[in-house]
Tab-separated table of C-alpha atoms in Angstrom:
chain	number	residue	atom	x	y	z
C	24	MET	CA	78.568	108.622	81.763
C	25	VAL	CA	81.923	110.276	81.649
C	26	TYR	CA	84.021	107.007	82.976
C	27	LEU	CA	87.046	107.912	85.070
C	28	ASN	CA	87.590	104.520	87.000
C	29	HIS	CA	89.935	103.423	84.611
C	30	ALA	CA	92.561	102.163	87.969
C	31	ALA	CA	89.865	99.819	88.511
C	32	THR	CA	88.877	98.030	85.153
C	33	THR	CA	88.726	99.993	81.630
C	34	HIS	CA	85.508	101.100	80.174
C	35	PRO	CA	84.849	100.919	77.721
C	36	ARG	CA	86.643	97.834	75.861
C	37	PRO	CA	88.019	99.302	72.608
C	38	PRO	CA	86.039	97.140	69.578
C	39	GLU	CA	89.248	95.545	68.347
C	40	VAL	CA	89.276	93.731	71.929
C	41	VAL	CA	85.305	93.081	71.850
C	42	SER	CA	85.910	91.608	68.358
C	43	ALA	CA	88.512	89.153	69.098
C	44	VAL	CA	86.866	87.686	72.312
C	45	VAL	CA	83.605	87.254	70.200
C	46	ALA	CA	85.700	85.674	67.366
C	47	ALA	CA	87.459	83.575	69.626
C	48	LEU	CA	83.897	82.538	71.586
C	49	SER	CA	83.107	81.660	67.452
C	50	SER	CA	85.636	79.736	66.717
C	51	ALA	CA	86.196	76.489	66.972
C	52	PRO	CA	88.763	75.829	70.415
C	53	VAL	CA	92.336	76.037	68.992
C	54	HIS	CA	94.334	75.529	72.417
C	55	PRO	CA	97.697	73.515	71.452
C	56	GLY	CA	97.020	69.920	72.619
C	57	ARG	CA	92.832	70.125	72.714
C	58	GLY	CA	91.683	71.734	69.787
C	59	ALA	CA	92.653	71.396	66.380
C	60	GLY	CA	94.847	73.947	65.628
C	61	GLY	CA	95.220	76.922	63.993
C	62	GLN	CA	96.067	80.976	65.473
C	63	ASP	CA	96.921	80.774	69.387
C	64	PRO	CA	95.347	83.031	71.030
C	65	LEU	CA	97.193	82.369	74.223
C	66	THR	CA	100.999	82.373	72.069
C	67	GLU	CA	99.920	85.732	70.574
C	68	ALA	CA	99.305	87.287	73.815
C	69	ARG	CA	102.022	86.263	75.268
C	70	LEU	CA	103.761	87.545	71.693
C	71	ALA	CA	102.689	91.101	72.543
C	72	LEU	CA	103.063	90.487	76.154
C	73	ALA	CA	106.947	89.749	75.624
C	74	GLU	CA	107.100	93.119	73.209
C	75	LEU	CA	105.459	95.535	75.664
C	76	LEU	CA	107.321	94.472	78.522
C	77	ASP	CA	110.723	93.572	76.928
C	78	VAL	CA	110.678	90.518	78.326
C	79	ASP	CA	113.277	87.600	76.909
C	80	GLY	CA	111.147	85.165	75.209
C	81	ALA	CA	107.362	84.549	74.886
C	82	GLU	CA	107.473	80.920	77.513
C	83	ARG	CA	108.499	83.479	80.377
C	84	ILE	CA	105.053	85.014	80.757
C	85	ALA	CA	102.830	82.522	82.294
C	86	LEU	CA	99.018	83.421	81.816
C	87	LEU	CA	96.778	83.577	85.014
C	88	PRO	CA	93.481	84.045	85.593
C	89	SER	CA	94.520	87.640	87.167
C	90	ALA	CA	97.213	89.635	88.429
C	91	THR	CA	96.056	88.685	92.174
C	92	TYR	CA	96.525	85.036	91.407
C	93	ALA	CA	100.075	86.103	89.532
C	94	LEU	CA	101.013	87.682	93.392
C	95	ASN	CA	99.606	84.863	94.826
C	96	LEU	CA	101.508	82.472	93.235
C	97	ALA	CA	104.943	83.910	93.398
C	98	ILE	CA	104.849	85.343	96.990
C	99	ALA	CA	103.983	81.595	98.003
C	100	GLY	CA	106.755	80.309	95.835
C	101	LEU	CA	109.621	82.862	96.273
C	102	ALA	CA	108.896	82.889	100.480
C	103	PRO	CA	107.870	79.044	101.123
C	104	GLN	CA	110.132	78.421	104.193
C	105	PRO	CA	108.905	79.061	108.334
C	106	GLY	CA	111.403	82.098	108.591
C	107	ASP	CA	111.832	83.657	105.762
C	108	HIS	CA	111.492	87.413	105.581
C	109	VAL	CA	109.522	89.577	102.895
C	110	VAL	CA	110.195	93.574	102.060
C	111	THR	CA	107.282	95.144	101.057
C	112	THR	CA	105.827	98.932	101.220
C	113	ARG	CA	102.692	100.430	102.938
C	114	LEU	CA	101.357	101.515	99.341
C	115	GLU	CA	100.773	97.642	98.038
C	116	HIS	CA	96.589	96.361	97.602
C	117	ASN	CA	95.657	94.083	99.308
C	118	SER	CA	96.267	91.315	96.332
C	119	VAL	CA	99.848	91.850	97.605
C	120	LEU	CA	99.266	92.412	101.652
C	121	ARG	CA	96.800	89.805	102.234
C	122	PRO	CA	99.034	86.805	100.918
C	123	LEU	CA	101.564	88.052	102.687
C	124	ALA	CA	99.333	88.593	105.718
C	125	HIS	CA	97.908	85.047	105.567
C	126	ALA	CA	101.472	83.765	105.205
C	127	ALA	CA	102.744	85.777	108.098
C	128	ALA	CA	100.015	84.916	109.965
C	129	ALA	CA	100.532	81.070	109.552
C	130	GLY	CA	103.888	81.576	111.244
C	131	ARG	CA	105.262	81.022	107.350
C	132	LEU	CA	106.956	84.788	106.748
C	133	ARG	CA	107.940	87.865	108.634
C	134	VAL	CA	106.813	90.992	106.542
C	135	SER	CA	108.263	94.765	106.781
C	136	TYR	CA	106.681	96.816	105.898
C	137	VAL	CA	108.292	100.911	103.875
C	138	SER	CA	106.047	103.597	104.030
C	139	PRO	CA	106.263	106.331	101.906
C	140	ASP	CA	107.081	109.556	101.726
C	141	ARG	CA	104.680	112.751	101.507
C	142	LEU	CA	105.064	112.104	98.185
C	143	GLY	CA	103.751	109.141	97.927
C	144	ARG	CA	106.897	107.395	96.617
C	145	VAL	CA	109.058	104.841	98.920
C	146	SER	CA	112.413	105.546	98.549
C	147	THR	CA	115.541	102.702	97.791
C	148	ALA	CA	118.188	103.329	100.758
C	149	ASP	CA	114.744	102.187	102.593
C	150	VAL	CA	113.907	98.543	101.121
C	151	GLU	CA	118.020	98.719	101.082
C	152	ARG	CA	117.734	99.466	105.604
C	153	ALA	CA	115.132	97.140	105.508
C	154	ILE	CA	116.395	93.640	104.487
C	155	GLU	CA	117.940	91.514	106.534
C	156	PRO	CA	119.895	88.583	106.371
C	157	ARG	CA	116.875	86.141	105.957
C	158	THR	CA	115.111	88.481	103.409
C	159	ARG	CA	114.034	86.323	100.465
C	160	LEU	CA	111.795	89.053	98.479
C	161	VAL	CA	111.013	92.805	98.157
C	162	ALA	CA	107.233	93.149	96.761
C	163	VAL	CA	107.016	96.304	95.647
C	164	THR	CA	104.374	97.928	93.162
C	165	HIS	CA	105.375	99.610	90.449
C	166	VAL	CA	102.373	102.874	90.054
C	167	GLY	CA	100.751	103.059	93.987
C	168	ASN	CA	96.516	102.078	92.668
C	169	ALA	CA	95.794	104.868	95.517
C	170	THR	CA	98.269	107.750	94.476
C	171	GLY	CA	99.328	107.015	90.858
C	172	CYS	CA	103.025	107.835	92.100
C	173	ILE	CA	105.380	105.677	90.344
C	174	GLN	CA	108.197	103.937	92.395
C	175	PRO	CA	111.560	103.541	91.571
C	176	ILE	CA	111.632	99.750	90.733
C	177	ARG	CA	115.264	100.147	88.643
C	178	GLU	CA	117.091	101.448	91.838
C	179	ILE	CA	114.936	99.004	94.005
C	180	ALA	CA	116.286	95.837	91.378
C	181	ALA	CA	119.702	96.893	91.576
C	182	VAL	CA	119.337	97.005	95.648
C	183	ALA	CA	117.249	93.005	95.345
C	184	ALA	CA	119.973	92.171	93.005
C	185	GLN	CA	123.033	93.581	94.971
C	186	LYS	CA	121.662	91.751	98.390
C	187	GLY	CA	120.306	88.506	96.463
C	188	VAL	CA	117.178	88.934	96.810
C	189	ALA	CA	114.030	87.727	94.419
C	190	LEU	CA	112.207	91.385	93.340
C	191	LEU	CA	108.605	91.073	93.138
C	192	VAL	CA	107.155	93.977	90.721
C	193	ASP	CA	103.284	94.290	90.885
C	194	ALA	CA	102.664	96.271	87.050
C	195	SER	CA	98.710	96.187	87.408
C	196	GLN	CA	98.397	99.686	87.159
C	197	SER	CA	101.408	100.447	85.263
C	198	ALA	CA	101.857	97.588	82.258
C	199	GLY	CA	100.657	99.795	78.879
C	200	VAL	CA	101.011	103.209	80.505
C	201	LEU	CA	104.839	102.504	81.072
C	202	PRO	CA	107.928	100.995	80.374
C	203	LEU	CA	109.174	97.888	82.112
C	204	GLY	CA	112.181	97.144	80.429
C	205	HIS	CA	111.997	93.678	82.350
C	206	ARG	CA	115.136	92.321	80.298
C	207	SER	CA	117.576	95.109	81.177
C	208	LEU	CA	116.211	94.704	85.305
C	209	PRO	CA	119.097	93.712	87.441
C	210	GLY	CA	118.190	90.464	89.552
C	211	ARG	CA	115.647	87.850	89.827
C	212	VAL	CA	112.276	89.394	88.826
C	213	PHE	CA	109.068	88.736	88.556
C	214	VAL	CA	105.822	90.938	87.211
C	215	ALA	CA	102.410	90.166	87.632
C	216	PHE	CA	100.036	92.512	85.008
C	217	ALA	CA	96.457	92.537	85.342
C	218	GLY	CA	94.908	92.303	81.381
C	219	HIS	CA	92.176	94.304	82.561
C	220	LYS	CA	93.119	97.638	83.033
C	221	SER	CA	95.332	99.940	80.564
C	222	LEU	CA	96.540	96.268	78.502
C	223	LEU	CA	92.330	97.254	77.109
C	224	GLY	CA	91.883	92.822	77.970
C	225	PRO	CA	88.405	91.390	79.565
C	226	PRO	CA	88.346	90.424	82.644
C	227	GLY	CA	89.714	86.954	83.608
C	228	VAL	CA	93.403	87.463	82.159
C	229	GLY	CA	96.619	88.151	83.962
C	230	GLY	CA	100.067	86.600	84.411
C	231	LEU	CA	103.441	86.421	85.988
C	232	VAL	CA	106.595	87.292	83.923
C	233	LEU	CA	109.422	84.929	85.478
C	234	ALA	CA	112.619	85.556	85.816
C	235	ASP	CA	113.630	82.137	85.272
C	236	ASP	CA	112.148	78.587	85.912
C	237	ARG	CA	112.919	77.945	89.422
C	238	LEU	CA	109.211	78.872	90.824
C	239	PRO	CA	107.553	76.289	92.722
C	240	GLN	CA	104.402	75.859	91.084
C	241	GLY	CA	101.054	76.151	92.376
C	242	VAL	CA	97.848	74.571	90.949
C	243	VAL	CA	98.857	71.411	89.106
C	244	GLY	CA	96.728	69.233	86.703
C	245	GLY	CA	95.714	68.926	82.961
C	246	THR	CA	97.935	70.290	80.665
C	247	GLY	CA	96.914	68.723	76.909
C	248	ILE	CA	99.908	67.402	77.014
C	249	ARG	CA	102.110	64.124	78.439
C	250	SER	CA	99.013	63.310	80.203
C	251	GLU	CA	101.175	59.632	80.662
C	252	GLU	CA	103.244	61.498	83.039
C	253	PRO	CA	101.996	61.808	86.530
C	254	LEU	CA	103.490	65.115	87.215
C	255	HIS	CA	102.997	68.233	85.876
C	256	PRO	CA	105.183	69.335	82.984
C	257	PRO	CA	107.806	71.757	84.535
C	258	GLU	CA	108.565	73.854	81.715
C	259	LEU	CA	107.713	77.858	80.187
C	260	PRO	CA	105.275	78.362	80.649
C	261	LEU	CA	103.422	75.307	81.063
C	262	ARG	CA	104.755	74.930	84.367
C	263	HIS	CA	101.750	77.330	85.752
C	264	GLU	CA	99.412	77.132	83.683
C	265	ALA	CA	96.959	74.140	85.085
C	266	GLY	CA	93.657	72.954	83.312
C	267	THR	CA	90.884	74.892	80.418
C	268	PRO	CA	92.566	78.261	79.759
C	269	ASP	CA	90.145	81.569	79.228
C	270	VAL	CA	91.390	81.536	75.302
C	271	PRO	CA	88.782	83.987	74.966
C	272	ALA	CA	89.766	86.469	77.351
C	273	ALA	CA	93.593	85.704	76.010
C	274	ALA	CA	92.435	86.516	72.230
C	275	GLY	CA	91.008	90.202	73.199
C	276	LEU	CA	94.341	90.933	75.951
C	277	ALA	CA	96.390	90.068	72.785
C	278	ALA	CA	93.840	92.571	70.680
C	279	GLY	CA	94.392	94.682	73.373
C	280	VAL	CA	98.433	94.659	73.705
C	281	ARG	CA	98.664	95.148	69.987
C	282	LEU	CA	96.680	98.027	70.345
C	283	VAL	CA	98.525	99.215	73.153
C	284	LEU	CA	101.927	99.135	70.867
C	285	ALA	CA	99.838	100.870	67.791
C	286	ARG	CA	99.461	103.854	70.411
C	287	GLY	CA	103.009	103.676	72.156
C	288	VAL	CA	103.906	103.054	75.612
C	289	ALA	CA	105.145	106.109	76.275
C	290	GLU	CA	103.019	108.452	74.035
C	291	GLU	CA	99.823	106.999	75.991
C	292	GLY	CA	101.854	107.573	79.400
C	293	ALA	CA	102.314	111.515	78.196
C	294	ARG	CA	98.847	112.221	77.174
C	295	ARG	CA	97.716	110.835	80.278
C	296	GLY	CA	100.322	112.905	82.555
C	297	ARG	CA	98.794	115.810	80.323
C	298	LEU	CA	95.147	115.095	81.342
C	299	ALA	CA	95.850	114.549	84.632
C	300	ILE	CA	97.885	117.597	85.108
C	301	ARG	CA	95.269	119.563	84.022
C	302	LEU	CA	92.240	118.030	86.540
C	303	ARG	CA	95.377	118.186	89.054
C	304	SER	CA	95.346	122.248	88.327
C	305	ARG	CA	91.626	122.548	87.867
C	306	LEU	CA	90.794	120.497	91.647
C	307	ALA	CA	93.748	122.435	93.009
C	308	ALA	CA	92.132	125.756	91.607
C	309	THR	CA	88.881	124.683	93.490
C	310	ALA	CA	87.824	125.855	97.221
C	311	GLY	CA	88.113	122.702	99.544
C	312	VAL	CA	89.721	120.126	97.600
C	313	SER	CA	92.842	118.657	98.870
C	314	LEU	CA	94.955	116.763	96.403
C	315	SER	CA	96.660	113.496	97.297
C	316	PRO	CA	99.889	113.634	97.604
C	317	GLU	CA	99.895	117.330	97.036
C	318	LEU	CA	102.610	117.350	94.408
C	319	GLU	CA	102.948	114.890	91.712
C	320	PRO	CA	105.933	115.945	89.434
C	321	ASP	CA	105.466	112.662	87.585
C	322	PRO	CA	101.527	111.907	86.571
C	323	ARG	CA	102.242	110.173	83.734
C	324	ALA	CA	99.919	106.677	85.435
C	325	GLY	CA	96.932	109.391	85.076
C	326	ILE	CA	95.727	108.543	88.883
C	327	VAL	CA	94.243	111.662	90.556
C	328	ALA	CA	93.144	111.459	94.280
C	329	PHE	CA	91.174	114.280	96.167
C	330	ARG	CA	89.755	115.059	98.882
C	331	LEU	CA	86.867	118.069	99.671
C	332	ALA	CA	86.074	119.298	102.289
C	333	GLY	CA	83.319	118.786	104.349
C	334	TRP	CA	82.579	115.882	102.864
C	335	THR	CA	83.492	111.934	103.170
C	336	PRO	CA	84.714	110.452	99.179
C	337	GLY	CA	81.827	108.239	99.536
C	338	ASP	CA	79.487	110.823	99.365
C	339	VAL	CA	81.490	112.822	97.087
C	340	GLY	CA	81.605	110.086	94.849
C	341	ASP	CA	77.546	108.934	95.322
C	342	ALA	CA	76.891	112.905	94.577
C	343	LEU	CA	79.045	112.457	91.265
C	344	LEU	CA	77.547	109.568	89.966
C	345	ARG	CA	74.002	110.105	90.837
C	346	SER	CA	74.225	113.241	89.827
C	347	PHE	CA	76.594	114.179	87.037
C	348	ASP	CA	77.224	110.672	85.971
C	349	ILE	CA	80.798	110.666	86.298
C	350	GLU	CA	81.931	107.618	88.059
C	351	VAL	CA	85.169	107.842	90.045
C	352	ARG	CA	86.061	105.376	92.966
C	353	ALA	CA	86.357	106.354	96.540
C	354	GLY	CA	87.876	104.928	99.445
C	355	LEU	CA	90.553	103.132	100.269
C	356	HIS	CA	90.949	101.537	96.626
C	357	CYS	CA	92.124	98.557	98.418
C	358	ALA	CA	95.110	99.199	100.097
C	359	PRO	CA	94.868	100.128	103.614
C	360	LEU	CA	97.988	100.831	104.611
C	361	VAL	CA	99.164	103.835	102.165
C	362	HIS	CA	96.450	106.009	103.710
C	363	ASP	CA	98.210	106.579	107.602
C	364	PRO	CA	101.453	108.104	106.169
C	365	LEU	CA	99.117	110.572	102.900
C	366	GLY	CA	96.642	112.021	105.674
C	367	THR	CA	93.712	110.502	104.834
C	368	ALA	CA	92.840	107.593	106.535
C	369	PRO	CA	90.668	106.425	107.593
C	370	LEU	CA	88.242	107.101	104.913
C	371	GLY	CA	90.405	107.173	102.247
C	372	THR	CA	90.027	109.525	98.702
C	373	VAL	CA	88.389	110.274	95.532
C	374	ARG	CA	90.156	108.343	93.254
C	375	ALA	CA	89.647	109.860	89.526
C	376	SER	CA	91.376	107.292	87.314
C	377	ILE	CA	91.911	107.711	83.370
C	378	GLY	CA	92.565	105.962	80.484
C	379	TRP	CA	92.905	104.933	76.917
C	380	SER	CA	89.239	106.665	75.946
C	381	THR	CA	89.253	109.788	78.418
C	382	THR	CA	89.277	113.166	76.964
C	383	GLU	CA	89.898	116.223	77.999
C	384	ALA	CA	86.122	117.014	78.431
C	385	ASP	CA	86.002	114.255	80.568
C	386	VAL	CA	88.819	115.529	82.936
C	387	ASP	CA	86.930	119.349	82.705
C	388	ALA	CA	83.721	117.632	83.620
C	389	LEU	CA	84.968	115.681	86.812
C	390	ALA	CA	86.324	119.165	87.663
C	391	GLY	CA	83.461	121.395	87.347
C	392	ALA	CA	81.247	118.953	89.269
C	393	VAL	CA	83.424	119.078	91.930
C	394	ASP	CA	83.669	122.710	91.913
C	395	ALA	CA	80.157	122.854	91.938
C	396	LEU	CA	79.534	120.579	94.907
C	397	ALA	CA	82.259	122.807	96.710
C	398	GLY	CA	80.317	125.737	95.923
C	399	GLY	CA	77.627	124.418	98.949
C	400	GLY	CA	74.133	124.733	96.828
C	401	ALA	CA	71.049	126.557	97.852
M	9	MET	CA	52.333	105.116	100.691
M	10	ARG	CA	56.011	106.333	100.879
M	11	GLU	CA	57.957	103.113	102.403
M	12	VAL	CA	61.195	101.784	103.109
M	13	ILE	CA	61.716	99.153	100.570
M	14	ALA	CA	64.968	97.598	101.336
M	15	ILE	CA	68.403	98.837	103.436
M	16	ARG	CA	71.296	97.795	102.498
M	17	VAL	CA	75.121	97.986	102.830
M	18	PRO	CA	76.466	100.139	99.090
M	19	PRO	CA	79.622	98.746	97.502
M	20	GLY	CA	82.572	99.448	98.694
M	21	CYS	CA	85.569	98.666	100.411
M	22	LEU	CA	85.124	100.489	103.723
M	23	ARG	CA	82.895	97.915	106.216
M	24	SER	CA	83.542	100.125	109.152
M	25	ALA	CA	81.579	103.141	107.680
M	26	PRO	CA	77.993	103.541	108.842
M	27	VAL	CA	76.749	104.078	105.675
M	28	ARG	CA	73.614	102.194	104.518
M	29	GLU	CA	71.073	103.113	101.490
M	30	TYR	CA	67.522	103.159	102.184
M	31	GLU	CA	65.251	102.613	98.849
M	32	LEU	CA	61.787	104.233	99.363
M	33	SER	CA	58.772	102.636	97.058
M	34	GLU	CA	58.653	106.194	95.411
M	35	PRO	CA	60.787	108.562	94.445
M	36	VAL	CA	62.018	111.666	97.188
M	37	ASP	CA	60.020	114.540	96.488
M	38	GLU	CA	61.094	118.203	98.056
M	39	ALA	CA	58.038	117.921	100.260
M	40	LEU	CA	60.398	114.900	102.598
M	41	MET	CA	63.300	116.628	101.732
M	42	HIS	CA	62.368	119.694	104.098
M	43	ARG	CA	60.751	117.346	106.062
M	44	LEU	CA	64.141	115.261	106.804
M	45	ALA	CA	66.594	118.180	107.504
M	46	GLU	CA	64.355	119.729	110.069
M	47	GLY	CA	66.577	120.005	112.454
M	48	GLY	CA	69.819	120.277	110.743
M	49	THR	CA	70.762	121.580	107.898
M	50	LEU	CA	69.872	121.250	104.073
M	51	GLN	CA	72.626	121.643	101.024
M	52	TYR	CA	69.880	121.893	98.067
M	53	PHE	CA	71.488	121.342	94.162
M	54	PRO	CA	68.255	122.577	91.974
M	55	THR	CA	70.472	123.134	88.971
M	56	PHE	CA	72.405	120.583	88.966
M	57	PRO	CA	71.885	117.556	86.300
M	58	ARG	CA	69.547	115.696	88.372
M	59	PRO	CA	68.798	117.839	91.770
M	60	LEU	CA	71.261	116.740	94.606
M	61	PHE	CA	70.540	117.796	98.283
M	62	ARG	CA	72.157	116.734	101.251
M	63	ILE	CA	70.728	117.174	105.266
M	64	ASP	CA	72.812	117.194	107.901
M	65	ARG	CA	71.413	116.485	111.715
M	66	PRO	CA	74.130	116.362	114.190
M	67	GLN	CA	74.429	113.693	116.084
M	68	GLU	CA	72.366	111.659	113.923
M	69	PHE	CA	72.791	111.059	110.203
M	70	CYS	CA	73.601	112.670	107.185
M	71	THR	CA	71.984	111.904	104.194
M	72	GLN	CA	72.131	113.223	100.650
M	73	GLY	CA	69.424	112.119	97.193
M	74	ILE	CA	68.515	113.059	94.238
M	75	VAL	CA	64.918	114.282	94.436
M	76	GLY	CA	63.072	112.212	91.945
M	77	SER	CA	65.274	108.766	92.658
M	78	PRO	CA	63.697	106.466	95.485
M	79	VAL	CA	67.381	105.910	97.342
M	80	LEU	CA	68.977	107.743	99.984
M	81	ARG	CA	72.391	107.460	101.265
M	82	VAL	CA	72.547	107.630	105.047
M	83	THR	CA	75.929	108.202	106.771
M	84	PHE	CA	74.730	107.595	110.522
M	85	SER	CA	76.476	109.856	112.881
M	86	PRO	CA	78.899	107.728	115.711
M	87	SER	CA	76.719	108.454	118.243
M	88	SER	CA	73.580	107.654	116.295
M	89	ASP	CA	72.232	104.630	118.495
M	90	ALA	CA	69.263	101.861	117.549
M	91	GLY	CA	66.372	104.951	118.206
M	92	THR	CA	67.934	106.721	115.573
M	93	ARG	CA	67.652	104.372	113.021
M	94	GLU	CA	64.123	104.071	113.735
M	95	ALA	CA	62.972	107.938	114.081
M	96	LEU	CA	64.354	107.757	110.463
M	97	ARG	CA	62.388	104.794	109.186
M	98	LEU	CA	58.951	106.034	110.111
M	99	ALA	CA	60.423	109.650	109.255
M	100	LEU	CA	60.409	107.895	105.706
M	101	GLY	CA	56.775	106.286	106.076
M	102	GLY	CA	57.958	103.378	107.696
M	103	GLY	CA	58.591	100.130	105.969
M	104	THR	CA	61.151	97.748	106.117
M	105	ALA	CA	63.574	98.020	108.369
M	106	GLU	CA	67.451	97.077	108.782
M	107	GLY	CA	67.996	93.410	108.474
M	108	GLU	CA	64.575	92.300	107.356
M	109	GLU	CA	63.775	91.112	104.144
M	110	GLY	CA	62.610	94.587	101.568
């Protein structure tokens, strides 16, 4: 199979990651406070992530079941009062849109949505204009998962900091491909990440980079320490980690992040960018193909979205998989609001997403298959 | 005898799209492909790694599949109705109707 759906989840997992998961499952439990001690995969994962994302202290990284969980935790804690206002964008994934929509439907907050331009980018000026006196949070993705477009989070962080508003960055698509530099982002910045995409880990683990130790707790319960106390420990990172952790997933994530560090984030972004340019240029030369967005000056995220005239995106995805054994993703990509501004509503696009294992032969196979579909058959 | 054994909503995030997967008891062959294409237009890609066909029956449905595979992907036209679905089911040999257990 040619796998070009890395924005959904990476496949195959590197052998180092698989070995780390198996080793953790095969070993005696080592979670501090609950086991016999020894090497702690959670701490290893935190240390590797702190280095990768340039976080000032590994304890600022809460390991959680997913980026979705992290985003829910942050949104609930950063805009908790009735009447609070949140600024977000139409690029966001449902993991941001739905927690906001639920809170808005319950009357707990109001939401303003900033639209991207035709290149899939939001402007910092539009974000600044949307901030009101009651705005408590700006929530923005680093890379649009449906488009691959990189957002100006450094400039947005500066605006949010100047206005005294917290910033929540969804780095699900960027962590491992683009530098984040959390330490140098101005203001109160939280970052959610997924472990199973470009960090190369298994599903079941993600996390939240914490700006400080003031985010209200969500799920509380057992931690393995200070069991005699009635309240959950307030210190980081246990403040946000309750219940028996997924140690094998953390071990796999640690191995994945170490691989990412060894390969080099800048190098990986440049490599994916070259492959994306190659794919975009081949697709752009195919009759009936329209790219979304039409231009992409910075394709390092390795996401290429397109439509083929006369075909629904779902039919293209089905034909690629069943006839050519090429897996892409078709539809709205769980980002339903971005398709109106980009002109791809209501059916969305076909999305090819490049990952650590993608080769020139892979993107050429996709381009050739789309060219064959466009040819019209007998 | 070929018949429909299951009708499924394919995985995806578009509940509003009127798309179904029809699973047949036997693989689609070229004879069935041409029969389904009567009254519509056929695109056939016999040289693909697995031979793909697409049939557009305006006002009714568009379907695509692989010759040799028992699964058809069907997108119903907004103007189609229950009669369209029943006619398609019968054209495929009868069997399970939508909403029934296969």
